[in-house]
């Protein structure tokens, strides 16, 4: 007997309408590209509110559309969602996702019309795939240089700048019939911990947190239909629980003070900030009681989703979770589905060059030679984040595409037991050619700093490039999306950008 069948045969079953309402409050991840697992079919039949797709569900555009059509055939009001921020943060490379820079580069270019064109391209592509909910844009402010998770996903540190670009993004996405989602309320930019890996805490007093709320206010004013909560503890707001599980933050602050009445969705419950401290099942129950309308269980193992579902049903049976709270949440999800569950019948073309234009306008330079053709390029970058699926694009590939005489070395992750030998090998291969050394968030990854400093000490003429946030290089791309790297490449090789 399966887990699902066992749960289904329990005595004292809930009324059918309440059972369906509880299922509306769940968003499930799953494995597979060409068929829907039986357990997921059963969940959908009982009223599952949404599914979230990841790279594991993507092979190519035609396959994704077949999959979303199959899902929607099971239940037409099922929301099909994905993380789709741009700048390499997304899961649709295999399906031909438009190349746009990350949000920080858009903030540096600071042209809301161009931001809107980039958001329109992403949303238009989603609509062609039958995906009608996008867990983007990021509304967090990049507050700390040692923040490990927001960084170039943010539009910047200034709340006014972030607000105007959020409005542009949300409006453009809405025009495509795709639901956007501002995240991670009330902000993840003031932490030094990635909530994927542990509990994050923002220790700032309330008066310092208030500016971080302004982008979310702007998103709400722009009509954003969804917000996503942060797995972050804010002692000034609620010293006991992270925002995802806090009635003070989700109810008093978001619903009452900010007046948001759209769908509030949790960040993924299997993230260690929740899973390690509470467990996914308890996290689901507490989040819904606190005011979330949907909880995401993004992991592909549907048994985790079933555990979360069972915890919610048990809490309803025992009165720990109020029926009225779940009916309120399910009502919001139904209204969201009425607006967004059905993809548009016709999808107009989008501007395919908007992303590269934005990336070019974001590049900042100081003291760079007119061009360094025939260079030896050393690209240092951390391994891709498993949840965000940055694709690991490298600068060397982009430079070679424009200058085939380029040589180089790409290094991702720690450089082994003998970094001195690596430095000697790089310098030997470089010879008398110009040397370019690119880093990405070297302040967070000391091995990059050590290699960069060792190389530049031996070659003071080396051109230093920052592909994340600025770290003193002569060139800064403000992101590692493919178009960010292409734009900085054009400067390095002297190619004329459009």
XYZ file of C-alpha atoms in Angstrom:
498
model
C 0.000 0.000 0.000
C 1.452 3.371 -1.003
C 1.938 6.306 1.353
C -0.838 8.099 -0.519
C -3.282 5.199 -0.215
C -2.495 4.825 3.460
C -3.253 8.506 4.074
C -6.386 8.343 1.964
C -7.878 5.467 3.985
C -7.587 7.133 7.360
C -10.793 7.334 9.424
C -12.491 10.655 10.093
C -11.820 11.962 6.617
C -12.227 15.695 6.173
C -15.159 17.067 4.181
C -14.328 17.029 0.472
C -14.314 20.812 0.162
C -11.865 21.221 3.052
C -9.637 18.427 1.727
C -9.498 20.194 -1.625
C -8.780 23.530 0.070
C -5.847 22.008 1.946
C -4.382 20.632 -1.292
C -4.741 24.074 -2.907
C -2.223 25.315 -0.386
C 0.580 23.077 -1.707
C 3.057 23.559 -4.555
C 4.989 20.395 -5.433
C 8.174 19.625 -7.274
C 8.628 16.276 -9.003
C 11.007 14.201 -11.082
C 10.656 13.569 -14.806
C 10.388 15.223 -18.192
C 7.894 13.200 -20.191
C 5.274 11.833 -17.809
C 3.471 12.840 -14.649
C 4.086 10.498 -11.685
C 1.018 8.685 -10.393
C 1.375 10.187 -6.940
C 1.388 13.666 -8.437
C -1.705 12.813 -10.495
C -3.493 11.809 -7.308
C -2.475 15.036 -5.580
C -3.687 17.062 -8.561
C -6.971 15.180 -8.530
C -7.441 16.147 -4.880
C -6.905 19.829 -5.675
C -3.133 20.463 -5.673
C -2.636 24.185 -6.116
C 0.526 24.195 -8.185
C 3.681 22.528 -9.403
C 7.159 24.002 -9.662
C 9.479 22.983 -12.495
C 13.253 22.697 -12.297
C 16.078 21.784 -14.658
C 15.317 18.141 -13.895
C 11.988 18.655 -15.730
C 13.463 20.410 -18.772
C 14.936 18.870 -21.910
C 13.833 21.241 -24.667
C 11.013 23.671 -25.425
C 8.730 21.199 -27.166
C 9.061 18.689 -24.344
C 8.280 21.341 -21.694
C 5.147 22.412 -23.534
C 3.984 18.806 -23.807
C 4.571 18.364 -20.081
C 2.695 21.519 -19.093
C -0.185 20.567 -21.402
C -0.366 17.143 -19.753
C -0.378 18.703 -16.299
C -3.099 21.149 -17.246
C -5.182 18.394 -18.846
C -5.317 16.758 -15.418
C -6.641 19.934 -13.837
C -7.116 23.126 -15.870
C -6.754 25.397 -12.848
C -3.374 23.983 -11.822
C -0.711 26.698 -11.593
C 2.537 25.742 -13.341
C 5.432 27.777 -11.950
C 9.212 28.128 -12.144
C 12.045 30.288 -10.790
C 12.961 32.583 -13.676
C 15.023 35.580 -12.606
C 17.381 35.939 -15.564
C 21.129 36.372 -15.369
C 21.696 32.631 -15.270
C 19.237 32.176 -12.379
C 16.699 29.917 -13.999
C 16.105 26.447 -15.292
C 15.173 26.900 -18.941
C 18.505 27.082 -20.752
C 17.703 23.804 -22.492
C 14.361 25.230 -23.577
C 15.910 28.290 -25.231
C 15.407 30.874 -22.487
C 16.117 34.457 -23.597
C 19.500 35.743 -22.435
C 19.006 38.676 -20.073
C 21.328 39.973 -17.365
C 20.582 39.585 -13.689
C 18.753 42.279 -11.800
C 21.835 44.069 -10.455
C 23.065 44.828 -13.963
C 19.600 46.126 -14.825
C 19.816 48.402 -11.809
C 23.252 49.660 -12.887
C 21.943 50.422 -16.391
C 18.954 52.017 -14.621
C 16.584 52.144 -17.567
C 13.182 50.850 -16.424
C 12.034 50.572 -20.040
C 14.933 48.227 -20.752
C 14.156 46.261 -17.592
C 10.576 45.931 -18.818
C 11.795 44.596 -22.176
C 13.948 41.986 -20.432
C 11.076 40.942 -18.173
C 8.782 40.828 -21.194
C 11.167 38.475 -23.007
C 11.308 36.107 -20.045
C 7.537 36.171 -19.551
C 6.803 35.749 -23.242
C 9.032 32.689 -23.358
C 7.295 31.239 -20.309
C 3.916 31.728 -21.939
C 5.005 29.777 -25.020
C 5.974 26.887 -22.723
C 2.664 26.913 -20.866
C 4.256 28.220 -17.650
C 2.150 31.004 -16.179
C 3.728 31.739 -12.787
C 7.265 33.030 -12.280
C 8.871 33.234 -8.853
C 10.608 36.502 -9.723
C 11.674 39.283 -9.371
C 13.910 39.575 -6.318
C 12.873 42.561 -4.197
C 15.661 42.132 -1.628
C 18.170 44.944 -1.262
C 21.849 43.943 -1.453
C 22.811 45.305 1.958
C 26.046 43.547 2.934
C 29.206 42.775 0.958
C 29.348 39.398 2.716
C 25.751 38.416 1.931
C 26.118 35.042 0.213
C 22.781 34.643 -1.575
C 21.213 37.913 -2.806
C 24.083 39.801 -4.472
C 23.553 40.287 -8.243
C 20.036 38.831 -7.986
C 19.028 42.170 -6.432
C 18.420 45.394 -8.326
C 20.798 47.086 -5.882
C 21.054 48.644 -2.433
C 18.924 51.726 -3.043
C 15.218 51.201 -2.252
C 14.055 53.826 -4.748
C 16.018 52.267 -7.594
C 14.787 48.790 -6.704
C 11.203 50.059 -6.513
C 11.141 51.552 -9.994
C 12.645 48.438 -11.586
C 10.282 46.151 -9.698
C 7.348 48.162 -11.030
C 8.679 47.850 -14.578
C 9.261 44.091 -14.246
C 5.902 43.331 -12.650
C 3.938 45.430 -15.142
C 5.636 43.810 -18.140
C 5.125 40.305 -16.770
C 1.465 40.992 -16.042
C 0.942 42.194 -19.601
C 1.950 38.709 -20.788
C -0.636 37.033 -18.568
C 2.075 35.582 -16.329
C 1.997 35.927 -12.548
C 5.090 37.500 -11.002
C 6.246 37.046 -7.407
C 8.329 39.558 -5.442
C 10.687 37.832 -3.014
C 11.881 37.263 -0.240
C 9.681 39.192 2.180
C 10.641 41.162 4.222
C 14.160 40.963 2.734
C 17.148 38.610 2.666
C 19.847 41.164 1.861
C 20.954 41.903 5.427
C 22.084 38.389 6.327
C 25.429 36.600 6.236
C 23.845 33.145 5.871
C 22.223 31.520 2.847
C 18.918 30.115 4.113
C 19.382 27.156 1.772
C 22.149 26.067 4.145
C 21.047 27.245 7.595
C 18.960 29.659 9.589
C 19.640 33.224 8.504
C 19.312 36.137 10.947
C 19.066 39.860 10.202
C 19.977 41.550 13.495
C 19.251 45.143 12.457
C 16.857 47.295 14.508
C 13.433 48.109 13.100
C 14.330 51.594 11.881
C 17.067 50.079 9.694
C 14.728 47.411 8.322
C 12.071 49.858 7.187
C 13.900 50.814 3.977
C 14.009 47.149 2.945
C 10.208 47.122 2.977
C 9.966 49.888 0.366
C 10.579 47.635 -2.668
C 7.840 45.313 -1.407
C 5.486 48.276 -0.962
C 6.236 49.264 -4.553
C 5.582 45.709 -5.751
C 2.237 45.656 -3.945
C 1.308 49.049 -5.387
C 2.191 47.699 -8.851
C -0.312 44.878 -8.350
C 2.090 41.979 -7.863
C -0.127 38.901 -7.440
C 2.327 36.900 -5.302
C 4.942 37.495 -2.636
C 7.397 34.908 -1.329
C 8.516 34.835 2.298
C 12.083 34.643 3.570
C 13.400 31.930 5.868
C 15.059 34.677 7.908
C 14.727 35.586 11.579
C 14.299 39.306 12.263
C 14.632 39.789 16.044
C 13.277 43.327 15.734
C 10.066 41.936 14.176
C 9.758 38.486 15.762
C 12.623 37.100 17.841
C 11.232 33.579 17.897
C 10.458 32.521 14.333
C 11.660 33.116 10.769
C 9.403 35.236 8.602
C 7.933 32.206 6.816
C 6.556 30.932 10.135
C 5.772 34.251 11.817
C 2.223 35.520 12.263
C 3.646 38.890 13.309
C 5.503 39.296 10.021
C 3.066 37.637 7.606
C -0.121 38.806 9.328
C 0.501 42.031 11.200
C 3.190 43.489 8.941
C 2.376 42.186 5.468
C -1.405 41.834 5.532
C -2.329 44.617 7.954
C 0.381 47.273 7.630
C 1.278 46.823 3.951
C -2.214 45.766 2.850
C -1.198 42.826 0.655
C -4.122 40.581 -0.255
C -2.527 38.444 -2.952
C -1.077 34.967 -2.594
C 1.736 34.662 -0.102
C 3.899 31.645 -0.917
C 6.676 30.242 1.221
C 10.186 29.694 -0.008
C 10.950 25.979 -0.378
C 10.402 24.089 2.866
C 13.281 21.664 2.300
C 15.748 24.519 2.661
C 17.775 23.825 5.770
C 16.627 26.963 7.587
C 13.245 25.241 7.903
C 14.018 21.545 7.431
C 16.786 21.396 10.054
C 15.011 23.508 12.681
C 11.402 22.401 12.275
C 11.114 19.709 9.604
C 9.267 20.229 6.349
C 5.942 18.838 7.613
C 5.817 21.015 10.722
C 7.039 23.929 8.619
C 4.069 23.524 6.276
C 1.581 23.504 9.128
C 3.125 26.459 10.962
C 3.562 28.551 7.786
C -0.088 28.147 6.803
C -1.231 28.941 10.325
C 0.966 32.045 10.313
C -0.605 33.403 7.131
C 1.025 31.759 4.119
C -1.415 30.756 1.383
C 0.812 28.212 -0.336
C 3.904 26.324 0.755
C 6.459 25.086 -1.751
C 7.937 21.613 -1.462
C 10.402 21.859 -4.311
C 12.320 18.626 -3.759
C 11.537 15.988 -6.367
C 10.710 13.297 -3.781
C 6.914 13.432 -3.566
C 6.980 11.591 -0.230
C 8.120 14.881 1.318
C 5.109 16.611 -0.206
C 2.852 13.859 1.127
C 4.311 14.272 4.621
C 3.608 18.000 4.463
C 0.095 17.381 3.167
C -0.598 14.856 5.911
C 0.613 17.265 8.590
C -1.790 19.913 7.309
C -4.732 17.483 7.165
C -3.978 16.177 10.660
C -3.816 19.732 11.999
C -7.201 20.458 10.462
C -8.713 17.306 11.961
C -7.470 18.150 15.441
C -8.258 21.846 15.280
C -4.619 22.892 15.549
C -5.062 24.576 12.168
C -8.261 26.550 11.743
C -10.585 25.680 8.893
C -11.164 29.380 8.247
C -7.438 29.976 7.728
C -7.177 27.245 5.068
C -10.367 28.355 3.343
C -9.047 31.908 3.222
C -5.732 30.717 1.751
C -7.396 28.420 -0.778
C -9.700 31.241 -1.852
C -6.721 33.411 -2.708
C -5.119 30.562 -4.658
C -8.343 29.996 -6.608
C -8.521 33.671 -7.543
C -4.888 33.542 -8.668
C -5.631 30.480 -10.791
C -8.648 32.160 -12.366
C -6.327 34.892 -13.636
C -3.219 32.935 -14.529
C -3.699 29.166 -14.801
C -4.557 29.216 -18.514
C -1.714 30.248 -20.843
C -2.536 32.788 -23.563
C -3.679 31.393 -26.898
C -1.298 33.667 -28.826
C 2.110 34.901 -27.687
C 3.514 37.932 -29.471
C 7.225 38.160 -30.208
C 9.596 39.801 -27.756
C 12.757 41.856 -28.194
C 15.597 39.296 -28.493
C 18.353 41.890 -28.150
C 17.159 43.648 -25.005
C 19.270 41.527 -22.676
C 22.565 42.165 -24.427
C 21.846 45.891 -24.720
C 21.186 46.041 -20.983
C 24.331 44.052 -20.181
C 26.458 46.355 -22.345
C 25.109 49.422 -20.584
C 25.900 47.879 -17.199
C 29.621 47.230 -17.835
C 31.832 49.611 -15.907
C 35.509 50.114 -16.655
C 38.495 52.055 -15.400
C 41.989 52.051 -16.822
C 41.348 49.285 -19.326
C 43.489 49.219 -22.496
C 41.543 49.780 -25.723
C 41.670 46.014 -26.283
C 43.714 42.984 -25.263
C 43.454 40.611 -28.249
C 45.187 37.271 -28.043
C 45.043 37.308 -24.244
C 45.329 34.412 -21.852
C 42.090 34.511 -19.824
C 41.940 33.034 -16.329
C 38.340 32.789 -15.170
C 37.852 32.001 -11.485
C 34.313 31.344 -10.268
C 32.479 29.307 -7.643
C 30.593 26.143 -8.545
C 26.944 26.634 -9.512
C 24.431 26.937 -6.669
C 22.412 23.696 -6.754
C 19.055 25.391 -6.100
C 19.516 28.380 -8.413
C 21.031 26.470 -11.318
C 23.354 29.133 -12.585
C 24.725 27.292 -15.578
C 28.433 27.839 -15.006
C 28.950 29.918 -18.161
C 32.578 30.982 -18.366
C 34.296 34.062 -19.681
C 36.881 32.096 -21.636
C 34.221 30.588 -23.910
C 32.755 34.013 -24.645
C 36.165 35.568 -25.398
C 37.126 32.713 -27.709
C 33.880 33.177 -29.626
C 35.008 36.696 -30.585
C 38.772 36.159 -30.585
C 39.828 32.593 -31.499
C 43.455 33.426 -30.695
C 42.567 33.579 -27.007
C 43.939 30.933 -24.680
C 43.047 30.438 -21.068
C 42.079 28.532 -17.994
C 38.710 28.237 -16.250
C 38.872 27.281 -12.562
C 35.724 26.577 -10.543
C 35.897 25.651 -6.887
C 38.991 25.116 -4.779
C 42.116 24.824 -6.884
C 43.617 21.720 -5.329
C 46.507 21.011 -3.020
C 49.169 22.974 -4.916
C 47.983 26.448 -5.947
C 51.576 27.517 -6.552
C 51.870 24.893 -9.279
C 48.634 26.176 -10.819
C 50.006 29.728 -10.866
C 53.250 28.584 -12.474
C 51.350 26.584 -15.078
C 49.129 29.536 -15.962
C 52.058 31.902 -16.328
C 53.936 29.385 -18.460
C 50.976 28.937 -20.809
C 50.399 32.677 -20.934
C 53.970 33.525 -21.892
C 54.172 37.111 -23.136
C 50.480 37.366 -24.079
C 48.242 39.806 -22.226
C 46.860 38.276 -19.029
C 43.229 38.684 -17.950
C 42.181 37.438 -14.503
C 38.473 37.336 -13.771
C 36.941 36.612 -10.372
C 33.377 36.217 -9.113
C 32.736 37.127 -5.484
C 36.352 36.634 -4.482
C 35.575 38.120 -1.076
C 33.366 35.120 -0.346
C 35.775 32.603 -1.863
C 39.324 33.237 -0.590
C 40.876 30.759 -3.026
C 39.999 33.200 -5.806
C 41.664 36.084 -3.977
C 44.809 34.045 -3.426
C 45.097 33.052 -7.080
C 44.277 36.536 -8.369
C 46.793 38.176 -6.039
C 49.517 35.639 -6.845
C 49.030 36.119 -10.577
C 48.881 39.912 -10.443
C 51.984 40.017 -8.241
C 53.892 38.211 -10.997
C 52.131 40.089 -13.780
C 51.320 43.629 -12.599
C 50.011 44.369 -16.101
C 47.223 41.799 -15.726
C 43.733 43.113 -16.444
C 41.487 42.278 -13.503
C 37.802 41.661 -14.194
C 34.942 41.315 -11.709
C 32.063 39.189 -12.940
C 30.055 39.564 -9.723
C 29.850 42.714 -7.615
C 32.750 45.208 -7.867
C 35.956 44.095 -6.144
C 38.510 46.546 -7.479
C 38.910 45.188 -10.995
C 39.408 47.318 -14.065
C 36.186 45.925 -15.537
C 32.961 44.873 -13.837
C 30.147 42.919 -15.506
C 27.773 42.879 -12.499
C 26.752 39.301 -13.202
C 27.655 35.966 -14.774
C 24.747 35.579 -17.147
C 25.822 34.792 -20.692
C 25.059 38.328 -21.888
C 26.986 39.828 -18.954
C 30.054 37.857 -20.011
C 29.517 38.690 -23.681
C 29.305 42.410 -22.885
C 32.541 42.459 -20.903
C 34.186 40.338 -23.609
C 33.390 43.001 -26.209
C 35.374 45.503 -24.151
C 38.305 43.115 -23.716
C 38.655 42.270 -27.395
C 37.654 45.647 -28.777
C 34.528 44.413 -30.536
C 31.929 47.017 -31.349
C 28.726 46.501 -29.373
C 25.343 47.427 -30.803
